[in-house]
mmCIF file of C-alpha atoms in Angstrom:
data_model
loop_
_atom_site.group_PDB
_atom_site.id
_atom_site.type_symbol
_atom_site.label_atom_id
_atom_site.label_comp_id
_atom_site.label_asym_id
_atom_site.label_seq_id
_atom_site.Cartn_x
_atom_site.Cartn_y
_atom_site.Cartn_z
ATOM 1 C CA UNK Y 191 -3.485 -37.134 -84.894
ATOM 2 C CA UNK Y 192 -4.921 -34.909 -82.195
ATOM 3 C CA UNK Y 193 -6.740 -35.895 -79.054
ATOM 4 C CA UNK Y 194 -10.163 -34.761 -80.176
ATOM 5 C CA UNK Y 195 -10.315 -36.772 -83.416
ATOM 6 C CA UNK Y 196 -8.930 -40.071 -82.243
ATOM 7 C CA UNK Y 197 -11.814 -41.945 -80.608
ATOM 8 C CA UNK Y 198 -12.102 -44.796 -83.123
ATOM 9 C CA UNK Y 199 -8.345 -45.229 -83.545
ATOM 10 C CA UNK Y 200 -7.647 -45.349 -79.817
ATOM 11 C CA UNK Y 201 -10.585 -47.626 -79.192
ATOM 12 C CA UNK Y 202 -9.030 -50.095 -81.617
ATOM 13 C CA UNK Y 203 -5.579 -49.519 -80.057
ATOM 14 C CA UNK Y 204 -6.934 -50.244 -76.578
ATOM 15 C CA UNK Y 205 -8.325 -53.560 -77.834
ATOM 16 C CA UNK Y 206 -4.999 -54.364 -79.523
ATOM 17 C CA UNK Y 207 -3.085 -53.605 -76.327
ATOM 18 C CA UNK Y 208 -5.310 -56.022 -74.451
ATOM 19 C CA UNK Y 209 -4.705 -58.886 -76.903
ATOM 20 C CA UNK Y 210 -1.134 -58.283 -78.061
ATOM 21 C CA UNK Y 211 0.354 -60.679 -75.503
ATOM 22 C CA UNK Y 212 -2.083 -63.491 -76.223
ATOM 23 C CA UNK Y 213 -0.840 -66.592 -78.108
ATOM 24 C CA UNK Y 214 -1.209 -66.237 -81.885
ATOM 25 C CA UNK Y 215 -3.556 -69.209 -82.070
ATOM 26 C CA UNK Y 216 -6.219 -67.060 -80.441
ATOM 27 C CA UNK Y 217 -8.061 -64.836 -82.859
ATOM 28 C CA UNK Y 218 -10.319 -62.011 -81.782
ATOM 29 C CA UNK Y 219 -13.755 -61.894 -83.304
ATOM 30 C CA UNK Y 220 -15.091 -58.314 -83.287
ATOM 31 C CA UNK Y 221 -18.529 -59.690 -82.451
ATOM 32 C CA UNK Y 222 -17.106 -61.259 -79.288
ATOM 33 C CA UNK Y 223 -15.275 -58.187 -77.982
ATOM 34 C CA UNK Y 224 -16.219 -57.373 -74.422
ATOM 35 C CA UNK Y 225 -18.491 -54.286 -74.122
ATOM 36 C CA UNK Y 226 -16.391 -52.651 -71.419
ATOM 37 C CA UNK Y 227 -18.120 -49.284 -71.451
ATOM 38 C CA UNK Y 228 -21.523 -50.919 -70.988
ATOM 39 C CA UNK Y 229 -20.602 -52.269 -67.555
ATOM 40 C CA UNK Y 230 -22.125 -50.650 -64.478
ATOM 41 C CA UNK Y 231 -19.943 -47.778 -63.306
ATOM 42 C CA UNK Y 232 -18.827 -49.499 -60.082
ATOM 43 C CA UNK Y 233 -17.742 -52.601 -61.977
ATOM 44 C CA UNK Y 234 -16.119 -50.539 -64.734
ATOM 45 C CA UNK Y 235 -14.073 -48.553 -62.213
ATOM 46 C CA UNK Y 236 -12.814 -51.766 -60.635
ATOM 47 C CA UNK Y 237 -11.755 -52.978 -64.090
ATOM 48 C CA UNK Y 238 -9.838 -49.890 -65.162
ATOM 49 C CA UNK Y 239 -8.113 -49.520 -61.789
ATOM 50 C CA UNK Y 240 -5.981 -52.510 -62.833
ATOM 51 C CA UNK Y 241 -4.786 -51.001 -66.120
ATOM 52 C CA UNK Y 242 -1.205 -49.833 -66.609
ATOM 53 C CA UNK Y 243 -0.314 -46.278 -67.595
ATOM 54 C CA UNK Y 244 -0.545 -46.671 -71.381
ATOM 55 C CA UNK Y 245 -3.783 -48.633 -71.076
ATOM 56 C CA UNK Y 246 -5.281 -45.893 -68.926
ATOM 57 C CA UNK Y 247 -4.298 -43.251 -71.465
ATOM 58 C CA UNK Y 248 -5.703 -45.226 -74.387
ATOM 59 C CA UNK Y 249 -8.922 -45.937 -72.510
ATOM 60 C CA UNK Y 250 -9.377 -42.265 -71.623
ATOM 61 C CA UNK Y 251 -9.006 -41.309 -75.298
ATOM 62 C CA UNK Y 252 -11.823 -43.569 -76.517
ATOM 63 C CA UNK Y 253 -14.517 -40.978 -75.834
ATOM 64 C CA UNK Y 254 -15.470 -38.113 -73.570
ATOM 65 C CA UNK Y 255 -17.340 -40.569 -71.351
ATOM 66 C CA UNK Y 256 -14.284 -42.808 -71.064
ATOM 67 C CA UNK Y 257 -12.173 -39.784 -70.099
ATOM 68 C CA UNK Y 258 -14.709 -38.759 -67.450
ATOM 69 C CA UNK Y 259 -14.689 -42.284 -66.018
ATOM 70 C CA UNK Y 260 -10.886 -42.471 -66.017
ATOM 71 C CA UNK Y 261 -10.703 -39.223 -64.056
ATOM 72 C CA UNK Y 262 -12.895 -40.719 -61.305
ATOM 73 C CA UNK Y 263 -10.074 -43.030 -60.250
ATOM 74 C CA UNK Y 264 -7.433 -41.618 -57.908
ATOM 75 C CA UNK Y 265 -4.334 -42.676 -59.835
ATOM 76 C CA UNK Y 266 -0.841 -42.535 -58.382
ATOM 77 C CA UNK Y 267 0.853 -39.255 -59.360
ATOM 78 C CA UNK Y 268 2.971 -39.327 -62.503
ATOM 79 C CA UNK Y 269 6.300 -37.707 -63.246
ATOM 80 C CA UNK Y 270 5.650 -36.194 -66.690
ATOM 81 C CA UNK Y 271 8.459 -34.978 -68.955
ATOM 82 C CA UNK Y 272 7.763 -33.466 -72.375
ATOM 83 C CA UNK Y 273 10.779 -33.540 -74.676
ATOM 84 C CA UNK Y 274 11.028 -31.980 -78.124
ATOM 85 C CA UNK Y 275 14.776 -31.696 -78.794
ATOM 86 C CA UNK Y 276 14.981 -34.924 -80.831
ATOM 87 C CA UNK Y 277 11.320 -35.094 -81.808
ATOM 88 C CA UNK Y 278 8.243 -35.020 -79.563
ATOM 89 C CA UNK Y 279 8.453 -37.527 -76.736
ATOM 90 C CA UNK Y 280 6.442 -37.832 -73.530
ATOM 91 C CA UNK Y 281 8.170 -39.789 -70.752
ATOM 92 C CA UNK Y 282 6.043 -40.970 -67.842
ATOM 93 C CA UNK Y 283 7.213 -42.369 -64.526
ATOM 94 C CA UNK Y 284 5.147 -43.549 -61.588
ATOM 95 C CA UNK Y 285 6.557 -42.990 -58.114
ATOM 96 C CA UNK Y 286 4.954 -46.224 -56.879
ATOM 97 C CA UNK Y 287 6.371 -48.286 -59.781
ATOM 98 C CA UNK Y 288 10.046 -47.318 -60.240
ATOM 99 C CA UNK Y 289 10.841 -50.403 -62.339
ATOM 100 C CA UNK Y 290 8.771 -49.223 -65.317
ATOM 101 C CA UNK Y 291 8.667 -46.183 -67.584
ATOM 102 C CA UNK Y 292 6.141 -45.367 -70.296
ATOM 103 C CA UNK Y 293 7.143 -43.430 -73.400
ATOM 104 C CA UNK Y 294 4.921 -41.901 -76.065
ATOM 105 C CA UNK Y 295 6.804 -41.037 -79.254
ATOM 106 C CA UNK Y 296 5.847 -39.566 -82.602
ATOM 107 C CA UNK Y 297 7.567 -40.798 -85.776
ATOM 108 C CA UNK Y 298 6.910 -41.513 -89.439
ATOM 109 C CA UNK Y 299 8.737 -44.823 -89.874
ATOM 110 C CA UNK Y 300 5.640 -46.789 -90.907
ATOM 111 C CA UNK Y 301 2.542 -46.458 -93.016
ATOM 112 C CA UNK Y 302 -0.113 -44.262 -91.338
ATOM 113 C CA UNK Y 303 -2.476 -47.235 -91.122
ATOM 114 C CA UNK Y 304 0.009 -49.085 -88.857
ATOM 115 C CA UNK Y 305 -0.219 -46.494 -86.069
ATOM 116 C CA UNK Y 306 -0.456 -46.598 -83.136
ATOM 117 C CA UNK Y 307 1.868 -49.505 -82.373
ATOM 118 C CA UNK Y 308 3.662 -50.730 -79.271
ATOM 119 C CA UNK Y 309 7.119 -51.899 -78.268
ATOM 120 C CA UNK Y 310 9.130 -52.502 -75.116
ATOM 121 C CA UNK Y 311 12.763 -52.449 -74.088
ATOM 122 C CA UNK Y 312 14.467 -53.694 -70.956
ATOM 123 C CA UNK Y 313 17.433 -51.789 -69.515
ATOM 124 C CA UNK Y 314 19.587 -52.476 -66.478
ATOM 125 C CA UNK Y 315 17.278 -50.445 -64.239
ATOM 126 C CA UNK Y 316 13.846 -50.260 -65.854
ATOM 127 C CA UNK Y 317 11.502 -51.661 -68.466
ATOM 128 C CA UNK Y 318 10.520 -49.100 -71.107
ATOM 129 C CA UNK Y 319 7.049 -49.411 -72.619
ATOM 130 C CA UNK Y 320 6.588 -47.496 -75.882
ATOM 131 C CA UNK Y 321 3.505 -46.209 -77.632
ATOM 132 C CA UNK Y 322 4.357 -44.908 -81.115
ATOM 133 C CA UNK Y 323 2.045 -42.404 -82.781
ATOM 134 C CA UNK Y 324 2.175 -41.082 -86.318
ATOM 135 C CA UNK Y 325 4.026 -37.833 -86.945
ATOM 136 C CA UNK Y 326 1.741 -36.259 -89.514
ATOM 137 C CA UNK Y 327 3.674 -33.007 -89.655
ATOM 138 C CA UNK Y 328 2.047 -31.526 -86.589
ATOM 139 C CA UNK Y 329 3.624 -33.716 -83.930
ATOM 140 C CA UNK Y 330 4.689 -30.922 -81.584
ATOM 141 C CA UNK Y 331 1.146 -29.567 -81.359
ATOM 142 C CA UNK Y 332 -0.227 -33.091 -80.979
ATOM 143 C CA UNK Y 333 2.239 -33.813 -78.161
ATOM 144 C CA UNK Y 334 1.114 -30.643 -76.351
ATOM 145 C CA UNK Y 335 -2.524 -31.788 -76.538
ATOM 146 C CA UNK Y 336 -1.594 -35.295 -75.422
ATOM 147 C CA UNK Y 337 0.439 -33.951 -72.503
ATOM 148 C CA UNK Y 338 -2.412 -31.709 -71.403
ATOM 149 C CA UNK Y 339 -4.772 -34.704 -71.605
ATOM 150 C CA UNK Y 340 -2.462 -36.866 -69.461
ATOM 151 C CA UNK Y 341 -2.060 -34.081 -66.885
ATOM 152 C CA UNK Y 342 -5.837 -33.829 -66.578
ATOM 153 C CA UNK Y 343 -6.523 -37.557 -66.313
ATOM 154 C CA UNK Y 344 -3.775 -38.266 -63.773
ATOM 155 C CA UNK Y 345 -4.087 -34.938 -61.947
ATOM 156 C CA UNK Y 346 -0.322 -34.514 -62.306
ATOM 157 C CA UNK Y 347 1.631 -31.453 -63.466
ATOM 158 C CA UNK Y 348 4.444 -31.495 -66.002
ATOM 159 C CA UNK Y 349 7.643 -31.908 -64.003
ATOM 160 C CA UNK Y 350 10.139 -31.250 -66.797
ATOM 161 C CA UNK Y 351 10.175 -29.925 -70.347
ATOM 162 C CA UNK Y 352 12.590 -29.408 -73.247
ATOM 163 C CA UNK Y 353 11.914 -26.205 -75.176
ATOM 164 C CA UNK Y 354 13.243 -25.818 -78.711
ATOM 165 C CA UNK Y 355 11.005 -23.123 -80.178
ATOM 166 C CA UNK Y 356 9.721 -19.775 -78.980
ATOM 167 C CA UNK Y 357 6.119 -20.915 -79.490
ATOM 168 C CA UNK Y 358 6.699 -23.758 -77.016
ATOM 169 C CA UNK Y 359 7.902 -21.291 -74.396
ATOM 170 C CA UNK Y 360 4.750 -19.227 -74.796
ATOM 171 C CA UNK Y 361 2.587 -22.354 -74.625
ATOM 172 C CA UNK Y 362 4.087 -23.642 -71.385
ATOM 173 C CA UNK Y 363 3.868 -20.175 -69.769
ATOM 174 C CA UNK Y 364 0.132 -20.169 -70.465
ATOM 175 C CA UNK Y 365 -0.476 -23.848 -69.677
ATOM 176 C CA UNK Y 366 1.737 -24.329 -66.602
ATOM 177 C CA UNK Y 367 4.084 -21.460 -65.686
ATOM 178 C CA UNK Y 368 5.708 -23.291 -62.746
ATOM 179 C CA UNK Y 369 7.859 -26.347 -63.446
ATOM 180 C CA UNK Y 370 10.490 -28.293 -61.596
ATOM 181 C CA UNK Y 371 12.998 -28.728 -64.447
ATOM 182 C CA UNK Y 372 13.401 -26.816 -67.730
ATOM 183 C CA UNK Y 373 15.858 -27.159 -70.609
ATOM 184 C CA UNK Y 374 15.873 -24.377 -73.239
ATOM 185 C CA UNK Y 375 17.953 -25.316 -76.273
ATOM 186 C CA UNK Y 376 19.757 -23.332 -78.975
ATOM 187 C CA UNK Y 377 17.745 -20.768 -80.954
ATOM 188 C CA UNK Y 378 14.588 -21.154 -78.840
ATOM 189 C CA UNK Y 379 15.145 -17.619 -77.547
ATOM 190 C CA UNK Y 380 15.750 -15.176 -80.382
ATOM 191 C CA UNK Y 381 15.629 -11.774 -78.693
ATOM 192 C CA UNK Y 382 16.374 -9.961 -75.467
ATOM 193 C CA UNK Y 383 12.643 -9.307 -75.064
ATOM 194 C CA UNK Y 384 11.868 -13.030 -75.228
ATOM 195 C CA UNK Y 385 14.591 -13.783 -72.681
ATOM 196 C CA UNK Y 386 13.224 -11.175 -70.274
ATOM 197 C CA UNK Y 387 9.655 -12.393 -70.835
ATOM 198 C CA UNK Y 388 10.729 -15.991 -70.119
ATOM 199 C CA UNK Y 389 12.525 -15.132 -66.887
ATOM 200 C CA UNK Y 390 9.622 -13.023 -65.622
ATOM 201 C CA UNK Y 391 6.852 -15.495 -66.466
ATOM 202 C CA UNK Y 392 8.365 -18.978 -66.215
ATOM 203 C CA UNK Y 393 9.134 -20.140 -62.683
ATOM 204 C CA UNK Y 394 11.635 -23.001 -62.391
ATOM 205 C CA UNK Y 395 11.875 -24.509 -58.919
ATOM 206 C CA UNK Y 396 14.803 -26.879 -59.410
ATOM 207 C CA UNK Y 397 16.951 -27.231 -62.549
ATOM 208 C CA UNK Y 398 17.151 -24.582 -65.284
ATOM 209 C CA UNK Y 399 19.426 -25.147 -68.288
ATOM 210 C CA UNK Y 400 19.779 -22.522 -71.011
ATOM 211 C CA UNK Y 401 21.866 -22.731 -74.174
ATOM 212 C CA UNK Y 402 22.662 -19.848 -76.509
ATOM 213 C CA UNK Y 403 20.439 -16.805 -76.902
ATOM 214 C CA UNK Y 404 20.180 -16.379 -80.661
ATOM 215 C CA UNK Y 405 20.627 -12.645 -81.100
ATOM 216 C CA UNK Y 406 23.426 -10.431 -82.419
ATOM 217 C CA UNK Y 407 22.411 -7.734 -79.967
ATOM 218 C CA UNK Y 408 24.874 -7.311 -77.125
ATOM 219 C CA UNK Y 409 23.155 -6.968 -73.778
ATOM 220 C CA UNK Y 410 23.549 -7.519 -70.045
ATOM 221 C CA UNK Y 411 21.114 -9.097 -67.619
ATOM 222 C CA UNK Y 412 21.240 -7.924 -64.019
ATOM 223 C CA UNK Y 413 18.152 -9.525 -62.426
ATOM 224 C CA UNK Y 414 18.325 -12.777 -60.398
ATOM 225 C CA UNK Y 415 17.240 -15.939 -62.203
ATOM 226 C CA UNK Y 416 15.179 -18.038 -59.757
ATOM 227 C CA UNK Y 417 16.168 -21.695 -59.944
ATOM 228 C CA UNK Y 418 17.903 -23.945 -57.451
ATOM 229 C CA UNK Y 419 20.356 -25.301 -60.034
ATOM 230 C CA UNK Y 420 21.193 -22.837 -62.830
ATOM 231 C CA UNK Y 421 23.297 -23.850 -65.833
ATOM 232 C CA UNK Y 422 23.914 -21.478 -68.766
ATOM 233 C CA UNK Y 423 26.136 -22.442 -71.681
ATOM 234 C CA UNK Y 424 26.644 -19.112 -73.456
ATOM 235 C CA UNK Y 425 26.466 -16.806 -70.446
ATOM 236 C CA UNK Y 426 28.363 -13.745 -71.660
ATOM 237 C CA UNK Y 427 25.296 -11.600 -70.855
ATOM 238 C CA UNK Y 428 24.911 -12.627 -67.210
ATOM 239 C CA UNK Y 429 26.315 -10.030 -64.804
ATOM 240 C CA UNK Y 430 27.681 -9.983 -61.276
ATOM 241 C CA UNK Y 431 24.483 -8.480 -59.682
ATOM 242 C CA UNK Y 432 22.388 -11.321 -61.134
ATOM 243 C CA UNK Y 433 24.404 -13.884 -59.185
ATOM 244 C CA UNK Y 434 25.004 -11.821 -56.059
ATOM 245 C CA UNK Y 435 21.325 -11.069 -55.582
ATOM 246 C CA UNK Y 436 20.094 -14.550 -56.474
ATOM 247 C CA UNK Y 437 19.088 -17.452 -54.261
ATOM 248 C CA UNK Y 438 20.581 -20.209 -56.423
ATOM 249 C CA UNK Y 439 22.169 -23.229 -54.775
ATOM 250 C CA UNK Y 440 24.273 -24.189 -57.772
ATOM 251 C CA UNK Y 441 25.428 -22.011 -60.680
ATOM 252 C CA UNK Y 442 27.396 -23.244 -63.704
ATOM 253 C CA UNK Y 443 28.394 -20.733 -66.365
ATOM 254 C CA UNK Y 444 30.232 -21.277 -69.640
ATOM 255 C CA UNK Y 445 31.595 -18.523 -71.912
ATOM 256 C CA UNK Y 446 31.252 -16.106 -69.010
ATOM 257 C CA UNK Y 447 32.406 -12.481 -69.110
ATOM 258 C CA UNK Y 448 32.780 -12.333 -65.332
ATOM 259 C CA UNK Y 449 36.277 -11.143 -64.463
ATOM 260 C CA UNK Y 450 38.633 -12.295 -61.698
ATOM 261 C CA UNK Y 451 37.697 -9.045 -59.937
ATOM 262 C CA UNK Y 452 34.021 -10.065 -60.094
ATOM 263 C CA UNK Y 453 34.898 -13.454 -58.624
ATOM 264 C CA UNK Y 454 36.884 -11.745 -55.878
ATOM 265 C CA UNK Y 455 33.801 -9.676 -55.012
ATOM 266 C CA UNK Y 456 31.629 -12.824 -54.936
ATOM 267 C CA UNK Y 457 34.009 -14.568 -52.538
ATOM 268 C CA UNK Y 458 34.294 -11.580 -50.203
ATOM 269 C CA UNK Y 459 30.510 -11.059 -50.065
ATOM 270 C CA UNK Y 460 30.041 -14.776 -49.375
ATOM 271 C CA UNK Y 461 32.657 -14.866 -46.591
ATOM 272 C CA UNK Y 462 31.143 -11.826 -44.875
ATOM 273 C CA UNK Y 463 27.752 -13.573 -44.963
ATOM 274 C CA UNK Y 464 26.172 -10.687 -46.875
ATOM 275 C CA UNK Y 465 25.262 -12.579 -50.054
ATOM 276 C CA UNK Y 466 24.954 -16.081 -51.516
ATOM 277 C CA UNK Y 467 23.645 -17.636 -48.305
ATOM 278 C CA UNK Y 468 22.092 -20.569 -50.185
ATOM 279 C CA UNK Y 469 25.058 -21.237 -52.495
ATOM 280 C CA UNK Y 470 26.416 -24.795 -52.618
ATOM 281 C CA UNK Y 471 28.521 -24.714 -55.783
ATOM 282 C CA UNK Y 472 29.691 -22.101 -58.284
ATOM 283 C CA UNK Y 473 31.524 -22.886 -61.533
ATOM 284 C CA UNK Y 474 32.629 -20.169 -63.947
ATOM 285 C CA UNK Y 475 34.341 -20.860 -67.263
ATOM 286 C CA UNK Y 476 35.645 -17.907 -69.235
ATOM 287 C CA UNK Y 477 37.936 -17.020 -72.105
ATOM 288 C CA UNK Y 478 40.496 -14.547 -70.795
ATOM 289 C CA UNK Y 479 43.903 -13.194 -71.854
ATOM 290 C CA UNK Y 480 45.164 -13.856 -68.333
ATOM 291 C CA UNK Y 481 47.224 -16.939 -67.534
ATOM 292 C CA UNK Y 482 46.150 -19.294 -64.761
ATOM 293 C CA UNK Y 483 48.443 -17.769 -62.126
ATOM 294 C CA UNK Y 484 47.421 -14.152 -62.827
ATOM 295 C CA UNK Y 485 43.737 -15.105 -62.901
ATOM 296 C CA UNK Y 486 44.038 -16.913 -59.561
ATOM 297 C CA UNK Y 487 45.970 -14.127 -57.855
ATOM 298 C CA UNK Y 488 43.407 -11.513 -58.842
ATOM 299 C CA UNK Y 489 40.442 -13.707 -57.886
ATOM 300 C CA UNK Y 490 41.914 -14.383 -54.421
ATOM 301 C CA UNK Y 491 43.267 -10.901 -53.723
ATOM 302 C CA UNK Y 492 43.024 -9.873 -50.035
ATOM 303 C CA UNK Y 493 41.336 -13.147 -49.044
ATOM 304 C CA UNK Y 494 42.586 -15.170 -46.080
ATOM 305 C CA UNK Y 495 42.518 -18.880 -46.862
ATOM 306 C CA UNK Y 496 44.005 -22.169 -45.695
ATOM 307 C CA UNK Y 497 44.993 -25.265 -47.657
ATOM 308 C CA UNK Y 498 42.726 -28.325 -47.624
ATOM 309 C CA UNK Y 499 43.197 -31.765 -49.105
ATOM 310 C CA UNK Y 500 40.923 -34.361 -50.670
ATOM 311 C CA UNK Y 501 40.552 -36.310 -47.401
ATOM 312 C CA UNK Y 502 39.082 -33.557 -45.242
ATOM 313 C CA UNK Y 503 35.449 -34.690 -45.656
ATOM 314 C CA UNK Y 504 34.492 -32.401 -48.538
ATOM 315 C CA UNK Y 505 31.623 -33.912 -50.613
ATOM 316 C CA UNK Y 506 32.501 -35.002 -54.140
ATOM 317 C CA UNK Y 507 29.191 -34.195 -55.818
ATOM 318 C CA UNK Y 508 26.229 -31.829 -55.754
ATOM 319 C CA UNK Y 509 22.670 -33.117 -55.815
ATOM 320 C CA UNK Y 510 20.713 -32.010 -58.899
ATOM 321 C CA UNK Y 511 17.524 -33.974 -58.349
ATOM 322 C CA UNK Y 512 16.194 -36.903 -56.357
ATOM 323 C CA UNK Y 513 17.968 -39.413 -58.609
ATOM 324 C CA UNK Y 514 20.849 -37.446 -60.190
ATOM 325 C CA UNK Y 515 23.982 -35.614 -59.060
ATOM 326 C CA UNK Y 516 26.757 -33.519 -60.582
ATOM 327 C CA UNK Y 517 30.238 -34.906 -59.926
ATOM 328 C CA UNK Y 518 32.717 -32.199 -58.965
ATOM 329 C CA UNK Y 519 36.172 -31.850 -60.525
ATOM 330 C CA UNK Y 520 38.845 -34.035 -58.959
ATOM 331 C CA UNK Y 521 41.676 -32.054 -57.355
ATOM 332 C CA UNK Y 522 44.361 -32.890 -54.835
ATOM 333 C CA UNK Y 523 44.216 -29.632 -52.859
ATOM 334 C CA UNK Y 524 41.823 -26.717 -52.402
ATOM 335 C CA UNK Y 525 41.991 -23.325 -50.736
ATOM 336 C CA UNK Y 526 39.430 -22.987 -47.938
ATOM 337 C CA UNK Y 527 37.613 -19.867 -46.799
ATOM 338 C CA UNK Y 528 35.700 -19.944 -43.494
ATOM 339 C CA UNK Y 529 32.417 -18.041 -43.088
ATOM 340 C CA UNK Y 530 31.371 -16.624 -39.717
ATOM 341 C CA UNK Y 531 28.813 -19.433 -39.273
ATOM 342 C CA UNK Y 532 31.471 -22.125 -39.758
ATOM 343 C CA UNK Y 533 30.600 -22.992 -43.362
ATOM 344 C CA UNK Y 534 33.606 -23.793 -45.541
ATOM 345 C CA UNK Y 535 34.073 -22.435 -49.044
ATOM 346 C CA UNK Y 536 36.576 -24.499 -51.031
ATOM 347 C CA UNK Y 537 38.260 -22.805 -53.976
ATOM 348 C CA UNK Y 538 39.355 -25.341 -56.553
ATOM 349 C CA UNK Y 539 42.588 -24.954 -58.444
ATOM 350 C CA UNK Y 540 41.960 -22.815 -61.527
ATOM 351 C CA UNK Y 541 42.674 -24.837 -64.655
ATOM 352 C CA UNK Y 542 42.351 -24.643 -68.427
ATOM 353 C CA UNK Y 543 39.866 -27.079 -69.970
ATOM 354 C CA UNK Y 544 39.884 -28.718 -73.403
ATOM 355 C CA UNK Y 545 38.243 -25.639 -74.961
ATOM 356 C CA UNK Y 546 40.964 -23.305 -73.677
ATOM 357 C CA UNK Y 547 38.593 -21.815 -71.111
ATOM 358 C CA UNK Y 548 39.802 -21.090 -67.608
ATOM 359 C CA UNK Y 549 37.597 -22.849 -65.071
ATOM 360 C CA UNK Y 550 37.031 -21.524 -61.549
ATOM 361 C CA UNK Y 551 35.092 -23.664 -59.052
ATOM 362 C CA UNK Y 552 33.864 -22.848 -55.550
ATOM 363 C CA UNK Y 553 32.086 -25.319 -53.257
ATOM 364 C CA UNK Y 554 30.299 -24.560 -49.988
ATOM 365 C CA UNK Y 555 30.059 -27.317 -47.372
ATOM 366 C CA UNK Y 556 30.319 -28.082 -43.672
ATOM 367 C CA UNK Y 557 32.231 -30.725 -41.770
ATOM 368 C CA UNK Y 558 30.135 -33.510 -40.297
ATOM 369 C CA UNK Y 559 30.406 -33.736 -36.531
#
């Protein structure tokens, strides 16, 4: 079901939403339904200003006139996240109403005639309000149209998106090339050309997560990737210049091909104040023939450091977003480097994780006076 062919269905859904909480003894006679759209505009605006998020969306889908009217109201901005990893889902949050979330999902659990339908769920922190729409085999395209409609009505951009297919990447580049948070999952990027096109045309201002690049072609990427928090799972292709010349605050790399010598260069450039001025945390996991001691010795070669302990005021997490953080590994001691401006760079003990990868962690912080 797309936005442009849904007027009658959503009109009925809007009426159902209005009466669903009424006692069952009350029956609605279609002849007695209130002619909302026939009210004078001033009165109508006062009425719809009291609707919740799902009601506003359903009202705006009734007709072009209803959409025009809905856009006249200055709604509170929405946080809009479009997810497609586990099926199309649009998650909406309102900054002025943190106790509620609204979720639009597409599924095929019921007969087509039963859609749309509603449900709710209460968690420890919020109440989730669901609107379920029929997945008629074109749910991803329908969710794109619905998201675009919501953005227009509420005058709010998409804040975050999950991308699972190359076509979705191209769509978001054309629709809204700047986003706060982006997750690109396995097999969404199938070539080096697509990867380069994505980095050059999609601007991520906060969190950028990238899984595997699905290509047998071996390649290296040397350009900076602009994002405050960068996390790459299969990062064998990311090179030393990409990190050194970037402005990332946090970088987490798995399956990295960066060597202990590369890490040594990173640390020296940081300590001299020549590079990585905005870095807060760096984590590199790599498969290497070196043992932990040899890896550590090479990474720290010619560096002057002092021992620090867990009680020296070093923060235990890194902020990802306004309401989420990344908890740092727990260690008893660290090796501290001091930059010329007094910033401290703590080198965590190199260790082997459950996947037999060696993990190197480096945190930048300052003591509170």
